[in-house]
């Protein structure tokens, strides 16, 4: 067991609370809606945004053990986990969806993971889908152990679910809600893009009684409400906070886009000098602008949009 995890904050040095930045944008001003950006992308250069908030409580629990986690070929979560392993000096294993990737050159995102010392295990899609089944997980751990000098015992490994979303992560993201609650100015609505929903589950739990959260799923499917309720039950003992989902802005699915969304994101970048992450953040802000135009917010409403991550050129390439 290593001691360095106790210095986790000192090594990772987060910028918290993350800055809150007003932006003047006529797509909101026109309707009397004040828009603020909650700059979680500035929390840490290598573990940006919600990835820091979700991972750090898990790294504390892992206490220096090997961390094994899951992700797709362009997963921000895998990259953040690999960076944390390098910075803090614990071993990481990434189980990557798609065994066909094993025989191809690594894409830039996986290259970074490998350069940070993450061992990559490429898994066929059926196994990947079934990874929450204890028997399947046991098999993955067994395979992870072969090829290591001493093998791997499951007690030596701390497993973080896909996207990093579990009860510990929801607790970490509750701090995001609390930062937005404990302010001099009143924020009425908080908007966030959702992948697995862990961020929204925690955020909503940390907000004040007169605040609400809107989640914009970037995946198709409409399964997210149940997942968020389950996470909140695991983390907080039951449903927490006032939250809802708007399922209209996934643009066909993960990393899918449209000319309209690209134009919106490019325009926002130009006006506000802020590189806009395309897989998640752009969809949430686009959705928010449509809601404003639909009259969803009474004049005088203050909305904070969470900038959950940084633009990442290698992920963007995947949507092309
Ligand atoms: C991972 C990620 C999300 C999704 O967070 P969930 O907790 O899985 O809903 C949102 N935005 C960015 C930039 C991300 O990297």
XYZ file of C-alpha atoms and ligand atoms in Angstrom:
335
model
C 0.000 0.000 0.000
C 1.431 3.362 -0.932
C 1.239 6.501 1.169
C 0.934 8.983 -1.644
C -2.843 8.715 -1.939
C -3.071 10.662 1.317
C -1.458 13.560 -0.517
C -3.964 13.290 -3.311
C -5.125 16.905 -3.090
C -1.549 18.155 -2.899
C -0.479 16.181 -5.968
C -3.553 16.854 -8.044
C -3.998 20.477 -6.872
C -7.505 21.188 -8.086
C -8.851 24.641 -8.807
C -11.924 24.580 -6.601
C -14.495 25.973 -6.431
C -14.380 26.187 -10.197
C -14.846 29.686 -11.663
C -18.240 31.011 -12.654
C -18.141 33.141 -15.781
C -20.961 35.361 -17.071
C -21.381 35.401 -20.839
C -23.399 37.951 -22.779
C -25.111 36.046 -25.558
C -28.111 37.401 -27.413
C -29.653 33.948 -27.766
C -30.297 34.174 -24.021
C -30.286 37.946 -23.345
C -33.177 38.377 -25.764
C -35.417 36.339 -23.444
C -34.190 37.957 -20.233
C -32.198 34.843 -19.353
C -28.806 35.399 -17.741
C -26.266 32.750 -18.701
C -23.279 31.785 -16.583
C -20.688 29.145 -17.368
C -19.546 26.954 -14.505
C -15.970 26.304 -15.625
C -15.384 22.790 -14.343
C -13.093 22.340 -17.352
C -10.537 24.419 -15.412
C -10.429 22.169 -12.321
C -7.372 20.236 -13.468
C -5.442 20.083 -16.765
C -5.226 16.267 -16.828
C -8.451 15.379 -15.001
C -10.781 18.058 -16.299
C -14.318 18.712 -15.284
C -16.572 16.118 -13.848
C -13.824 13.504 -14.259
C -11.909 15.055 -11.347
C -15.053 15.263 -9.221
C -15.965 11.628 -9.928
C -12.521 10.065 -9.780
C -10.997 11.601 -6.681
C -13.398 9.995 -4.173
C -12.771 6.676 -5.931
C -8.995 7.122 -5.818
C -9.240 7.726 -2.085
C -11.186 4.481 -1.725
C -8.714 2.637 -3.946
C -5.895 3.740 -1.605
C -3.101 2.933 -4.022
C -4.417 -0.376 -5.351
C -4.575 -1.068 -9.069
C -7.577 0.747 -10.576
C -9.408 -1.127 -13.319
C -12.046 0.680 -15.318
C -13.934 0.660 -18.602
C -14.439 2.872 -21.613
C -14.804 3.269 -25.347
C -11.948 4.068 -27.699
C -12.276 7.840 -27.087
C -13.239 7.764 -23.421
C -12.390 10.920 -21.445
C -12.770 8.820 -18.322
C -10.077 6.345 -19.382
C -7.696 9.205 -20.148
C -8.363 10.887 -16.791
C -7.839 7.591 -14.935
C -4.570 6.932 -16.757
C -3.330 10.477 -15.990
C -4.211 10.074 -12.320
C -2.309 6.793 -12.229
C 0.765 8.457 -13.650
C 0.554 11.487 -11.339
C -0.113 9.491 -8.173
C 1.872 6.384 -8.993
C -0.727 3.612 -8.918
C -1.243 0.987 -11.647
C -4.212 1.331 -14.020
C -5.948 -1.109 -16.330
C -8.369 0.067 -19.002
C -10.890 -2.388 -20.415
C -11.660 -1.011 -23.866
C -14.822 -1.807 -25.835
C -14.033 -3.524 -29.141
C -11.539 -6.383 -29.532
C -10.975 -5.380 -33.169
C -8.976 -2.402 -31.825
C -6.308 -4.741 -30.473
C -4.771 -5.237 -33.898
C -4.883 -1.599 -35.002
C -2.568 1.281 -34.171
C -3.785 3.091 -31.057
C -5.796 6.232 -31.666
C -4.406 9.413 -30.010
C -6.691 9.040 -27.006
C -5.664 5.437 -26.261
C -2.052 6.329 -27.106
C -2.134 8.864 -24.263
C -3.575 6.223 -21.918
C -0.811 3.787 -22.812
C 1.882 6.477 -22.515
C 0.578 7.213 -19.019
C 1.179 3.571 -18.152
C -2.354 2.210 -18.444
C -2.522 -1.436 -19.451
C -5.195 -1.752 -22.159
C -7.360 -4.850 -22.466
C -9.474 -4.949 -25.577
C -12.762 -6.741 -25.024
C -15.395 -7.956 -27.434
C -18.644 -6.039 -27.351
C -20.756 -8.833 -25.838
C -18.379 -9.194 -22.890
C -18.206 -5.424 -22.541
C -21.992 -5.116 -22.398
C -22.158 -7.805 -19.705
C -19.338 -6.335 -17.571
C -21.607 -5.565 -14.601
C -22.398 -9.284 -14.261
C -20.124 -10.524 -11.420
C -19.177 -13.694 -13.341
C -18.165 -11.681 -16.400
C -16.240 -9.215 -14.256
C -14.445 -12.131 -12.575
C -13.413 -13.414 -16.006
C -12.170 -9.958 -17.032
C -10.121 -9.760 -13.824
C -8.722 -13.224 -14.460
C -7.683 -12.217 -17.973
C -6.199 -9.000 -16.573
C -4.054 -11.100 -14.264
C -2.561 -13.277 -16.956
C 0.592 -11.753 -18.301
C 1.389 -9.939 -15.066
C 4.303 -11.319 -13.092
C 2.370 -12.410 -10.006
C -1.136 -12.552 -11.415
C -3.828 -10.294 -9.968
C -6.007 -11.085 -6.974
C -9.366 -9.363 -6.988
C -8.539 -7.801 -3.575
C -5.641 -6.026 -5.252
C -7.895 -4.342 -7.753
C -10.337 -1.484 -7.257
C -12.969 -1.553 -9.994
C -14.501 1.728 -11.172
C -17.555 1.364 -13.425
C -17.781 2.786 -16.944
C -17.691 6.570 -16.998
C -16.587 6.523 -13.367
C -20.179 6.715 -12.132
C -20.899 5.069 -8.801
C -22.030 6.206 -5.354
C -18.614 7.701 -4.520
C -18.688 9.669 -7.775
C -22.174 10.987 -7.010
C -20.873 12.202 -3.656
C -18.023 13.961 -5.440
C -20.427 15.659 -7.848
C -22.681 16.771 -5.001
C -19.920 19.317 -4.309
C -20.616 20.846 -7.721
C -24.231 21.430 -6.648
C -23.096 22.861 -3.333
C -20.747 25.304 -5.054
C -23.720 26.548 -7.071
C -25.932 26.716 -3.988
C -23.534 28.641 -1.742
C -23.208 31.799 -3.801
C -24.131 35.425 -3.281
C -26.073 35.497 -6.518
C -29.085 33.307 -7.084
C -28.904 30.628 -9.704
C -32.284 29.202 -10.643
C -31.441 26.465 -13.131
C -28.317 24.398 -13.762
C -27.788 22.615 -17.083
C -25.434 19.698 -17.644
C -24.739 17.176 -20.412
C -25.208 13.537 -19.415
C -23.396 10.373 -20.428
C -23.909 7.878 -17.619
C -25.755 10.459 -15.486
C -23.424 10.317 -12.483
C -22.725 14.022 -12.630
C -26.401 14.991 -12.708
C -27.197 12.523 -9.905
C -24.711 14.238 -7.590
C -25.234 17.800 -8.812
C -28.995 17.683 -8.182
C -28.417 16.384 -4.661
C -26.193 19.352 -3.823
C -28.440 22.141 -5.093
C -30.645 24.287 -2.845
C -34.361 23.674 -2.419
C -35.307 26.439 -4.884
C -32.880 25.354 -7.608
C -33.353 22.749 -10.312
C -31.139 20.836 -12.716
C -31.749 19.893 -16.349
C -29.778 17.063 -17.915
C -29.171 16.717 -21.643
C -28.359 13.091 -22.543
C -25.860 12.776 -25.397
C -26.800 9.127 -25.970
C -29.974 7.810 -27.442
C -32.145 5.452 -25.482
C -34.130 7.108 -22.706
C -32.706 4.709 -20.091
C -30.960 7.385 -18.110
C -33.705 8.341 -15.674
C -33.629 4.910 -14.038
C -29.836 4.908 -13.906
C -29.798 8.297 -12.167
C -32.425 7.200 -9.640
C -30.401 4.055 -8.920
C -27.208 6.089 -8.430
C -28.999 8.503 -6.098
C -30.414 5.621 -4.092
C -26.964 4.049 -3.788
C -25.335 7.346 -2.826
C -27.994 9.183 -0.831
C -30.545 6.520 0.116
C -33.210 7.758 -2.298
C -34.141 10.347 -4.943
C -32.477 13.704 -4.297
C -33.080 17.198 -5.623
C -35.222 18.568 -8.416
C -33.970 17.324 -11.779
C -35.319 16.423 -15.201
C -33.982 15.198 -18.523
C -34.526 16.652 -21.968
C -33.934 13.864 -24.463
C -34.202 15.901 -27.657
C -30.566 16.913 -28.148
C -28.515 13.742 -28.586
C -28.182 14.368 -32.354
C -28.372 10.660 -33.106
C -26.007 9.418 -30.399
C -22.534 9.565 -28.908
C -20.162 11.863 -30.832
C -22.797 12.309 -33.557
C -23.300 15.826 -34.740
C -25.156 17.881 -37.334
C -24.240 20.932 -39.397
C -26.519 23.006 -37.143
C -24.788 21.821 -33.979
C -21.333 22.393 -35.498
C -22.320 25.897 -36.567
C -23.706 26.659 -33.113
C -20.533 25.434 -31.392
C -18.218 27.257 -33.807
C -20.178 30.466 -33.386
C -20.132 30.192 -29.597
C -16.363 29.624 -29.656
C -15.840 32.689 -31.796
C -18.054 34.989 -29.771
C -16.801 33.982 -26.364
C -13.261 32.815 -27.102
C -13.968 29.507 -25.431
C -13.101 26.199 -27.112
C -16.285 24.175 -26.866
C -16.131 20.470 -26.161
C -18.284 18.901 -28.888
C -19.303 15.477 -27.601
C -21.058 16.753 -24.476
C -20.901 20.471 -23.727
C -22.037 21.693 -27.148
C -25.190 19.554 -26.980
C -26.134 20.892 -23.542
C -25.636 24.521 -24.543
C -27.490 24.012 -27.793
C -30.368 22.394 -25.898
C -30.367 25.265 -23.446
C -30.568 27.832 -26.232
C -33.573 26.013 -27.706
C -35.293 25.915 -24.306
C -34.704 29.663 -23.907
C -36.240 30.297 -27.338
C -39.203 28.093 -26.436
C -39.894 30.315 -23.433
C -39.029 27.627 -20.903
C -37.433 30.224 -18.607
C -39.331 33.274 -17.330
C -37.543 36.581 -17.909
C -35.148 37.182 -15.008
C -34.050 33.540 -14.784
C -30.367 32.874 -14.141
C -29.054 29.690 -15.730
C -25.656 28.126 -15.083
C -24.354 25.739 -17.726
C -21.693 23.341 -16.482
C -18.680 23.163 -18.794
C -17.937 19.555 -17.913
C -14.814 19.149 -20.011
C -12.330 20.479 -22.499
C -12.392 20.221 -26.224
C -10.369 17.192 -27.222
C -9.321 17.061 -30.838
C -8.893 13.291 -30.939
C -12.465 12.712 -29.762
C -13.712 15.177 -32.301
C -12.006 13.281 -35.069
C -14.090 10.225 -34.203
C -17.280 11.982 -35.199
C -15.977 12.809 -38.631
C -17.734 12.128 -19.118
C -18.281 13.445 -19.515
C -19.637 13.796 -19.290
C -20.650 12.803 -18.793
O -20.746 12.697 -17.408
P -21.703 11.591 -16.764
O -21.438 11.727 -15.320
O -21.250 10.265 -17.310
O -23.098 11.886 -17.150
C -20.047 15.072 -19.619
N -19.191 15.958 -20.169
C -17.899 15.660 -20.418
C -17.031 16.670 -21.064
C -17.404 14.395 -20.106
O -16.132 14.101 -20.383
